[in-house]
XYZ file of C-alpha atoms in Angstrom:
616
model
C -12.164 -25.194 -0.450
C -10.806 -28.271 1.257
C -12.335 -31.743 0.546
C -14.581 -33.454 3.281
C -16.112 -36.924 3.069
C -17.751 -39.046 5.680
C -20.107 -42.059 6.231
C -22.352 -43.552 8.816
C -23.638 -47.077 8.354
C -23.001 -50.775 8.637
C -20.764 -51.484 5.526
C -17.443 -53.342 5.928
C -14.356 -51.354 4.760
C -15.885 -47.961 5.451
C -12.508 -46.273 5.737
C -11.579 -47.254 2.351
C -15.018 -46.185 1.058
C -14.695 -42.836 2.434
C -11.203 -42.348 1.294
C -12.318 -43.307 -2.264
C -15.042 -40.831 -2.042
C -12.419 -38.160 -1.103
C -10.289 -39.020 -3.866
C -13.125 -37.840 -6.259
C -12.515 -34.393 -4.788
C -8.827 -34.302 -5.505
C -9.378 -32.027 -8.604
C -9.863 -29.187 -5.987
C -6.267 -29.198 -4.803
C -4.870 -29.894 -1.479
C -1.540 -30.169 0.635
C -2.321 -32.988 3.206
C -5.016 -35.573 3.977
C -6.384 -37.402 7.045
C -8.937 -39.762 8.376
C -10.628 -40.546 11.556
C -12.926 -43.626 12.442
C -14.907 -44.694 15.364
C -15.411 -48.485 15.277
C -17.519 -50.882 17.188
C -15.756 -52.322 20.247
C -12.830 -49.787 19.783
C -11.915 -47.177 22.310
C -11.224 -43.775 21.397
C -11.105 -42.327 17.763
C -8.379 -43.687 15.584
C -6.819 -40.848 13.466
C -4.141 -41.012 10.604
C -2.936 -38.106 8.675
C -0.195 -37.372 6.300
C 1.317 -34.265 4.457
C 1.064 -34.556 0.720
C -1.369 -36.600 -1.559
C -4.013 -39.180 -0.468
C -1.596 -41.848 -1.783
C 0.760 -41.014 1.186
C -2.047 -41.425 3.615
C -3.181 -44.594 2.224
C 0.326 -46.067 2.339
C 0.440 -45.251 6.077
C -2.943 -46.811 7.125
C -1.792 -50.388 7.745
C -4.837 -52.239 9.256
C -6.901 -49.064 9.507
C -7.551 -49.223 5.844
C -9.994 -52.237 6.104
C -11.683 -50.892 9.381
C -15.458 -50.342 9.570
C -17.400 -47.677 11.441
C -18.242 -44.026 11.372
C -15.711 -42.385 9.345
C -14.707 -38.630 8.448
C -11.869 -37.732 6.214
C -10.387 -34.675 4.875
C -7.980 -33.037 2.348
C -6.538 -29.738 3.578
C -5.747 -26.496 1.610
C -3.590 -24.821 4.279
C -4.698 -21.455 5.700
C -3.261 -21.528 9.345
C -0.132 -23.363 9.876
C 1.932 -24.649 6.965
C 1.334 -28.054 5.446
C 2.491 -30.930 7.631
C 1.271 -34.275 9.319
C 0.559 -32.430 12.457
C -1.408 -29.575 10.933
C -3.523 -31.997 8.641
C -7.045 -32.800 9.767
C -8.856 -34.384 11.637
C -7.871 -32.705 14.889
C -8.748 -34.252 18.331
C -9.371 -32.968 21.759
C -7.101 -33.808 24.805
C -8.945 -37.190 25.459
C -8.711 -38.472 21.898
C -12.432 -39.282 22.242
C -13.588 -36.404 19.886
C -12.260 -35.821 16.435
C -13.330 -33.199 13.696
C -12.589 -31.883 10.350
C -13.113 -28.308 9.164
C -13.214 -26.086 6.023
C -13.155 -22.356 6.542
C -11.586 -19.907 8.870
C -12.134 -19.437 12.529
C -11.591 -15.773 13.125
C -11.537 -15.582 16.863
C -9.448 -18.803 17.359
C -6.463 -16.956 19.206
C -8.906 -15.459 21.691
C -10.513 -19.079 22.218
C -7.087 -20.670 22.367
C -5.727 -18.446 25.172
C -8.896 -19.182 27.144
C -8.562 -22.981 26.575
C -4.821 -22.863 27.525
C -5.621 -21.241 30.598
C -8.239 -24.115 31.287
C -5.254 -26.589 30.894
C -5.851 -27.759 27.338
C -2.783 -28.946 25.360
C -2.514 -28.070 21.674
C -0.333 -30.087 19.067
C -0.903 -27.924 15.801
C -0.799 -24.482 14.537
C -4.277 -24.612 13.210
C -7.492 -22.718 13.926
C -9.469 -25.953 13.570
C -7.874 -27.761 16.543
C -9.464 -25.014 18.829
C -12.868 -26.041 18.031
C -12.184 -29.790 19.189
C -10.896 -28.526 22.563
C -13.787 -26.111 22.839
C -16.232 -28.953 22.349
C -14.419 -30.989 24.915
C -14.772 -28.084 27.406
C -18.362 -27.835 26.918
C -18.865 -31.562 27.192
C -17.010 -31.639 30.479
C -19.472 -29.134 31.794
C -22.823 -30.600 30.481
C -22.221 -34.309 29.564
C -24.347 -33.878 26.401
C -22.131 -34.052 23.204
C -24.737 -32.700 20.775
C -25.210 -29.759 23.071
C -21.446 -29.379 23.480
C -21.153 -29.034 19.697
C -23.876 -26.452 19.426
C -22.406 -24.485 22.560
C -18.968 -24.647 21.026
C -20.047 -23.348 17.618
C -22.123 -20.623 19.152
C -18.751 -19.139 20.390
C -17.067 -19.310 16.931
C -16.867 -16.366 14.778
C -15.917 -17.022 11.048
C -16.747 -19.517 8.256
C -16.984 -23.350 8.713
C -18.256 -26.415 7.418
C -17.433 -28.846 10.406
C -17.991 -32.427 10.978
C -17.525 -34.075 14.489
C -17.402 -37.754 15.557
C -16.808 -39.194 19.050
C -16.369 -42.363 20.846
C -19.420 -41.388 23.065
C -21.799 -41.625 20.019
C -20.166 -44.074 17.522
C -23.026 -43.970 15.013
C -23.483 -40.279 14.722
C -21.740 -37.528 12.822
C -22.586 -33.856 13.779
C -22.328 -31.465 11.026
C -22.741 -27.699 10.622
C -22.302 -25.012 8.078
C -21.717 -21.429 7.450
C -20.311 -20.260 4.191
C -18.263 -23.253 3.095
C -20.230 -25.908 1.198
C -21.467 -29.192 2.786
C -23.858 -31.979 1.409
C -25.521 -35.038 2.706
C -25.963 -38.086 0.496
C -28.967 -40.098 1.345
C -28.814 -43.935 1.307
C -30.722 -46.920 2.562
C -29.607 -47.719 6.148
C -26.430 -45.479 5.588
C -25.685 -41.855 4.972
C -22.824 -39.979 3.417
C -21.297 -36.612 3.900
C -19.066 -34.469 1.589
C -18.148 -30.990 0.603
C -19.113 -31.461 -2.994
C -21.583 -33.794 -4.874
C -19.017 -35.802 -6.898
C -17.847 -37.558 -3.765
C -21.080 -39.268 -3.093
C -22.431 -40.001 -6.765
C -21.134 -43.714 -6.825
C -23.512 -44.489 -3.806
C -26.439 -42.126 -4.267
C -27.974 -39.246 -6.279
C -30.381 -38.060 -3.524
C -28.615 -35.116 -1.807
C -29.517 -32.559 0.808
C -27.654 -29.259 0.308
C -27.115 -27.555 3.634
C -27.539 -23.891 3.981
C -25.734 -21.286 6.112
C -26.786 -21.829 9.669
C -27.570 -25.412 9.285
C -26.859 -27.972 12.135
C -27.208 -31.699 11.005
C -27.310 -34.810 13.103
C -26.490 -37.705 10.650
C -27.206 -41.263 11.615
C -27.432 -44.495 9.524
C -31.191 -44.385 9.574
C -31.952 -40.703 9.928
C -30.842 -37.173 9.157
C -32.194 -34.235 11.294
C -31.568 -30.611 10.317
C -32.104 -27.742 12.740
C -30.781 -24.180 13.240
C -27.865 -23.901 15.816
C -30.410 -23.111 18.511
C -32.513 -26.180 17.848
C -35.288 -24.782 15.666
C -36.440 -27.620 13.132
C -35.527 -27.101 9.402
C -36.732 -28.800 6.199
C -34.356 -29.066 3.296
C -35.536 -30.411 -0.137
C -33.979 -33.489 -1.547
C -32.025 -32.723 -4.718
C -31.938 -35.364 -7.420
C -28.685 -35.091 -9.105
C -28.906 -35.811 -12.707
C -25.345 -34.608 -13.942
C -22.548 -36.811 -15.095
C -19.596 -36.917 -12.686
C -17.449 -34.647 -14.826
C -20.208 -31.754 -14.797
C -20.764 -32.505 -10.953
C -16.944 -31.723 -10.248
C -17.739 -28.348 -11.878
C -20.768 -27.817 -9.691
C -23.165 -28.061 -12.588
C -21.042 -25.390 -14.574
C -19.671 -26.238 -18.087
C -16.271 -25.475 -17.109
C -13.996 -24.696 -13.955
C -13.488 -21.079 -15.202
C -17.159 -20.296 -15.274
C -17.560 -21.937 -11.835
C -14.542 -19.992 -10.474
C -16.028 -16.739 -11.846
C -19.214 -17.418 -9.999
C -17.356 -18.140 -6.745
C -15.713 -14.690 -6.705
C -18.378 -13.052 -4.209
C -17.585 -15.699 -1.643
C -13.800 -15.599 -2.184
C -14.007 -11.867 -1.475
C -15.849 -12.484 1.636
C -13.365 -15.053 2.682
C -10.352 -12.869 1.981
C -11.835 -9.991 4.046
C -12.835 -12.456 6.972
C -10.895 -11.743 10.079
C -9.302 -8.534 8.631
C -11.998 -6.102 9.438
C -12.910 -5.090 12.977
C -16.467 -4.445 14.176
C -15.845 -0.556 13.760
C -14.897 -1.179 10.037
C -11.209 -0.630 10.700
C -8.700 -2.821 9.008
C -6.791 -5.257 11.096
C -4.089 -7.627 9.568
C -3.125 -9.842 12.479
C -0.698 -11.989 10.388
C 1.610 -8.835 9.890
C 4.522 -8.871 12.389
C 6.130 -5.930 10.937
C 6.631 -3.146 13.522
C 4.440 -0.148 12.740
C 7.412 2.169 12.860
C 9.055 0.133 10.178
C 5.944 -0.075 8.088
C 5.722 3.739 8.154
C 9.526 4.145 7.419
C 9.164 3.043 3.692
C 9.588 5.888 1.440
C 9.030 3.800 -1.662
C 6.994 0.739 -2.742
C 7.791 -1.728 -5.373
C 5.237 -4.253 -6.652
C 6.533 -7.218 -8.512
C 4.569 -9.806 -10.299
C 3.713 -11.778 -13.414
C 0.575 -12.022 -15.847
C -2.574 -11.598 -13.879
C -0.736 -10.798 -10.602
C 0.984 -8.046 -12.454
C -2.202 -6.532 -13.494
C -3.458 -6.471 -9.881
C -0.266 -4.728 -8.970
C -0.974 -2.002 -11.565
C -4.329 -1.409 -9.819
C -2.396 -1.398 -6.355
C 0.111 1.284 -7.749
C -2.887 3.614 -8.667
C -4.671 2.932 -5.290
C -1.535 3.348 -3.104
C -0.242 6.550 -4.958
C -3.872 8.145 -4.496
C -4.043 7.040 -0.887
C -0.449 7.058 0.549
C 1.038 9.767 -1.712
C 4.253 7.697 -2.092
C 6.115 6.687 -5.254
C 5.040 3.185 -6.368
C 6.683 1.229 -9.098
C 5.338 -2.008 -10.726
C 7.749 -4.282 -12.410
C 7.213 -7.422 -14.313
C 9.039 -10.103 -12.329
C 10.970 -11.582 -15.131
C 12.813 -8.280 -15.858
C 13.273 -7.131 -12.197
C 16.589 -8.785 -11.281
C 18.051 -7.893 -14.708
C 17.169 -4.129 -14.273
C 19.557 -3.348 -11.516
C 16.532 -2.221 -9.364
C 16.853 0.731 -6.973
C 15.715 -0.857 -3.693
C 17.146 -0.423 -0.281
C 16.116 -0.849 3.492
C 13.488 2.043 2.971
C 11.693 0.011 0.224
C 8.699 -2.290 0.668
C 8.677 -4.887 -2.042
C 5.154 -6.433 -2.545
C 5.519 -9.694 -4.220
C 2.274 -11.109 -5.803
C 1.764 -14.793 -6.942
C -1.196 -17.100 -6.813
C 0.809 -20.245 -6.631
C 3.682 -18.844 -4.486
C 6.010 -20.810 -6.770
C 6.244 -18.572 -9.924
C 9.889 -18.893 -10.739
C 10.445 -15.284 -11.987
C 8.665 -13.832 -8.946
C 10.577 -15.910 -6.550
C 13.873 -14.734 -8.258
C 12.746 -11.196 -7.818
C 11.926 -11.717 -4.164
C 15.301 -12.966 -3.527
C 16.851 -10.171 -5.409
C 14.843 -7.601 -3.479
C 15.977 -9.129 -0.175
C 19.570 -9.167 -1.167
C 19.400 -5.521 -1.761
C 17.926 -4.759 1.739
C 14.300 -4.313 0.951
C 11.426 -5.642 3.125
C 9.666 -8.203 1.324
C 5.735 -8.768 1.694
C 4.163 -11.644 -0.230
C 0.436 -11.815 -1.421
C -0.081 -15.511 -2.231
C -2.827 -18.068 -2.259
C -0.780 -21.117 -1.183
C 0.273 -21.508 2.433
C 3.683 -22.923 2.814
C 4.815 -22.087 -0.919
C 8.226 -20.962 -1.494
C 7.370 -17.246 -1.810
C 5.253 -17.527 1.403
C 8.151 -19.134 3.141
C 10.995 -16.834 1.967
C 9.238 -13.346 2.244
C 9.596 -11.409 5.408
C 5.788 -10.887 5.571
C 2.787 -12.754 4.032
C -0.796 -11.900 3.538
C -2.727 -14.728 1.990
C -5.589 -14.565 -0.332
C -8.294 -17.092 0.481
C -9.341 -17.938 -3.101
C -9.040 -21.626 -2.552
C -7.730 -23.831 -5.242
C -8.043 -22.398 -8.727
C -8.401 -25.146 -11.328
C -8.638 -23.125 -14.491
C -5.371 -21.974 -16.062
C -6.782 -18.589 -16.601
C -6.955 -16.698 -13.347
C -10.267 -15.218 -12.121
C -11.010 -15.574 -8.456
C -7.332 -15.345 -7.461
C -7.169 -12.021 -9.215
C -10.111 -10.434 -7.490
C -8.685 -11.700 -4.035
C -5.419 -10.078 -4.770
C -7.078 -6.815 -5.459
C -8.891 -7.128 -2.144
C -5.647 -7.696 -0.180
C -4.048 -4.740 -1.977
C -7.070 -2.539 -0.947
C -6.900 -3.886 2.717
C -3.098 -3.368 2.963
C -3.252 0.153 1.536
C -6.017 1.073 4.024
C -4.119 -0.442 6.819
C -0.950 1.660 6.125
C -3.139 4.786 5.681
C -4.922 4.480 8.927
C -1.578 3.795 10.680
C -0.151 6.763 9.104
C -3.296 8.807 10.117
C -3.600 9.820 6.428
C -7.262 8.835 6.741
C -9.504 9.257 9.526
C -11.421 6.241 11.122
C -14.694 7.445 9.500
C -13.095 7.724 6.001
C -11.576 4.112 6.542
C -14.941 2.867 7.746
C -16.580 4.378 4.489
C -14.102 2.413 2.455
C -14.693 -0.800 4.178
C -18.358 -0.434 4.057
C -18.123 -0.044 0.383
C -15.871 -3.125 0.090
C -18.121 -5.174 2.182
C -20.896 -4.333 -0.213
C -19.111 -5.685 -3.402
C -19.919 -9.472 -3.020
C -23.612 -8.699 -3.189
C -23.235 -6.307 -5.964
C -21.057 -8.924 -7.874
C -23.606 -11.513 -7.250
C -26.340 -9.366 -8.951
C -24.011 -9.285 -11.921
C -23.637 -13.077 -11.972
C -27.301 -13.675 -11.551
C -27.879 -12.130 -15.027
C -25.231 -13.011 -17.582
C -27.546 -13.003 -20.648
C -26.490 -9.638 -21.880
C -22.965 -10.882 -21.882
C -23.721 -14.215 -23.646
C -25.814 -12.124 -26.290
C -22.901 -9.937 -26.986
C -20.390 -12.761 -27.235
C -22.550 -14.509 -29.811
C -22.409 -11.206 -31.995
C -18.578 -10.712 -31.586
C -17.263 -14.160 -31.470
C -17.141 -14.546 -35.252
C -17.151 -10.968 -36.303
C -14.252 -9.486 -34.494
C -10.622 -9.993 -35.590
C -9.057 -8.145 -32.807
C -9.962 -6.563 -29.560
C -8.710 -3.354 -27.988
C -9.435 -2.355 -24.445
C -9.282 1.071 -23.315
C -9.447 2.741 -19.976
C -8.136 5.653 -18.082
C -6.798 5.379 -14.402
C -8.201 2.330 -12.685
C -9.950 1.413 -15.801
C -6.675 0.922 -17.551
C -5.530 -1.625 -14.915
C -8.779 -3.544 -15.600
C -8.279 -3.276 -19.371
C -4.954 -5.078 -19.035
C -6.458 -8.073 -17.222
C -9.476 -8.106 -19.530
C -7.352 -8.223 -22.707
C -5.263 -11.085 -21.115
C -8.411 -13.135 -20.401
C -9.633 -12.734 -23.926
C -6.027 -13.803 -25.379
C -5.634 -16.693 -23.005
C -8.832 -18.589 -23.723
C -10.172 -17.343 -27.106
C -6.859 -16.957 -28.931
C -8.130 -13.733 -30.408
C -5.519 -10.963 -30.492
C -6.338 -8.327 -27.876
C -4.521 -5.344 -26.507
C -5.003 -2.871 -23.774
C -4.110 0.825 -23.960
C -4.608 4.009 -21.705
C -7.365 5.472 -23.809
C -5.509 8.646 -24.542
C -2.732 6.648 -26.178
C -5.114 5.343 -28.928
C -4.671 8.143 -31.185
C -0.776 7.893 -30.822
C -0.596 4.833 -33.015
C -3.005 2.048 -32.334
C -5.918 3.932 -33.870
C -4.371 3.054 -37.317
C -5.631 -0.468 -36.780
C -9.177 0.262 -36.099
C -11.474 -0.804 -38.988
C -14.765 -2.702 -39.542
C -14.432 -6.010 -37.596
C -12.230 -4.682 -34.845
C -13.923 -4.331 -31.426
C -12.979 -1.657 -28.944
C -14.088 -2.180 -25.276
C -14.241 1.164 -23.689
C -14.175 1.066 -19.891
C -15.755 4.217 -18.261
C -16.263 3.671 -14.533
C -14.303 6.566 -13.229
C -16.417 9.592 -12.825
C -13.620 12.214 -12.979
C -12.484 10.874 -16.348
C -15.876 10.068 -17.952
C -15.958 13.211 -20.274
C -12.483 12.306 -21.798
C -13.694 8.745 -22.450
C -16.582 9.994 -24.613
C -14.080 11.438 -27.014
C -12.182 8.137 -27.282
C -15.342 6.300 -28.211
C -16.233 8.873 -30.966
C -12.689 8.119 -32.462
C -13.549 4.438 -32.671
C -16.994 5.021 -34.263
C -15.724 7.564 -36.733
C -13.518 4.501 -38.245
C -16.357 2.083 -38.150
C -14.907 0.049 -35.396
C -17.370 -1.958 -33.113
C -17.601 0.146 -29.843
C -18.712 -1.491 -26.558
C -18.913 0.402 -23.410
C -18.703 -0.831 -19.689
C -20.263 1.800 -17.638
C -21.866 2.276 -14.188
C -25.625 1.670 -13.921
C -27.412 4.863 -14.438
C -24.788 6.664 -16.692
C -26.525 8.020 -19.697
C -23.447 9.612 -21.692
C -22.622 6.263 -23.238
C -25.693 4.428 -24.437
C -26.892 2.761 -27.479
C -27.004 5.933 -29.336
C -23.218 6.305 -29.242
C -21.808 2.868 -28.934
C -22.995 -0.483 -30.389
C -23.415 -2.286 -27.108
C -23.358 -1.344 -23.301
C -22.562 -3.495 -20.435
C -23.718 -1.955 -17.275
C -22.330 -2.727 -13.910
C -23.506 -1.622 -10.273
C -21.866 1.373 -8.791
C -19.935 1.979 -5.732
C -19.522 5.194 -3.704
C -15.678 4.939 -4.352
C -14.614 4.721 -7.775
C -11.298 3.201 -6.864
C -13.261 -0.085 -5.952
C -14.875 -0.314 -9.273
C -12.161 -2.674 -10.796
C -13.591 -5.420 -8.605
C -16.877 -5.186 -10.401
C -15.619 -3.948 -13.901
C -13.626 -7.073 -14.479
C -16.536 -9.468 -13.968
C -18.461 -8.945 -17.474
C -15.208 -8.912 -19.210
C -14.044 -12.296 -17.735
C -17.594 -13.555 -18.867
C -17.174 -11.967 -22.259
C -13.873 -13.780 -22.814
C -15.366 -17.092 -21.475
C -18.478 -16.954 -23.603
C -16.620 -15.987 -26.756
C -14.204 -18.630 -26.210
C -16.964 -21.107 -25.763
C -18.714 -19.986 -28.817
C -15.474 -20.741 -30.699
C -15.150 -24.154 -29.146
C -11.760 -23.387 -27.452
C -10.307 -25.619 -24.521
C -11.137 -23.239 -21.881
C -9.867 -24.628 -18.606
C -6.511 -25.705 -20.098
C -5.796 -23.315 -23.014
C -2.928 -24.245 -25.452
C 0.726 -23.579 -24.587
C -0.092 -22.367 -21.000
C 0.457 -23.822 -17.545
C -1.121 -22.946 -14.153
C 2.020 -22.614 -12.140
C 5.087 -21.217 -14.242
C 8.103 -22.804 -12.342
C 10.743 -22.107 -14.844
C 12.188 -18.761 -15.787
């Protein structure tokens, strides 16, 4: 989710031009920035990079700010190595004649780095990206053909990338390649532009080539050639952009929230990447905790706020089901005031999107003070929680702009699943075949989720019916469905301002049923096969009191249909019911979004709320 910008052409001040283009991607979020330029008559590639905002970089440029030549620039969202000047992009080879920028994750960078170190290469950063610069250098030394060296290097890389390379040897060329991370080429007259998103180039051109996975592009002032990595020619249609700039920032979506909901399949893939071996066993290379210590914990405490707390509720159910250990979930703001029972045999899992949530940070410090081992699940590298926790596993959701969390939530769920399976396989509680079956099912989730997102019309139609007719929403679920209900109710409250509550379905008759009357909508989640029959009786309680009943069920379930409820939202089925929360939340995120949109709410920045809560 980092920002990329580039330029090949004859304009004066091309460095300033590219940095201005890059500034138009600042809405994506980043922690450092850098630029590299190859100028006519200048030796090597000149690189400048700084931690922090683009303003820091621009203040440090001196004469480089007015330079002309072939330029690449980057805003980094840290994954490997904390935010710093050294870890910022671009990265260079040993000679300083090759520089590159990269979005994504190189899964096998440690293996490649060991080989390159043995060859005598010297590294200056903690990043996975720098490995690729040295790998290109290694191949170039062997064949003397830079384009082939880039192709050969990328053929050895495992992972996701959008990558852009410039060099002293070919000062009028940018080599670019893409798998997973977005990359576009803006077409000009005697010049061409490169970016990770369309808004960066809209001041200069509205004619765009959108690269697809596996594309390799050679970009020069007068030409753009696209092939596969093994040199087979490709044709890509020119896309004429007719959006305004604000819409372009959102990728053509009306709001960042909708864009981020649609990004969820990719963020799940990104979060799993590098953490699943070829045999479908879980590997968590970032964990330094000795296995003996990991297995010594007799108790797990999950601490979080808001959406992250709801992810923790799912984690509790999964861990108790899988590990047969007591798991407690606590709201972070209550944790340190409750005299928590934790000690050296406790694993405290701390969940936060920003890694700066004040209540959660205070809870982490309290857990550490009492002797617990702390493991953070966060989205921001170098954040306070990531720095202070004993262990950290990152969610690769990328920057999340909308205040109401969506893609960060599903990546938190994925990390919790992976961590639970990792512990279970180390404890031999699950056979390799059983772990592999879970992982196979988890790998299928992005494609299933994409099918849901390809047809949102049923949710839009339901939202139109409910937006002006429902005074209140109840969300009911049992087991894992209850955990999903909590998050779904929060989404409805956050952005529609309609009162919404979640309850374990069996609790409805112990009080809340008194509130069910015409005009009250009850969303009934029924994705857990073992609890399906029980859920039917809860639906009947709602209908008997003239409430509006909406069922969320697995495709093919016939027990809840239009004969017994007012509306049905169907979702694809997984082999393991415990993974259904990843799919069940999607139509409910969309329902909240479309109802809020129907009511004209400010969706991306709802009233009274902030993205990162940094005060207690």
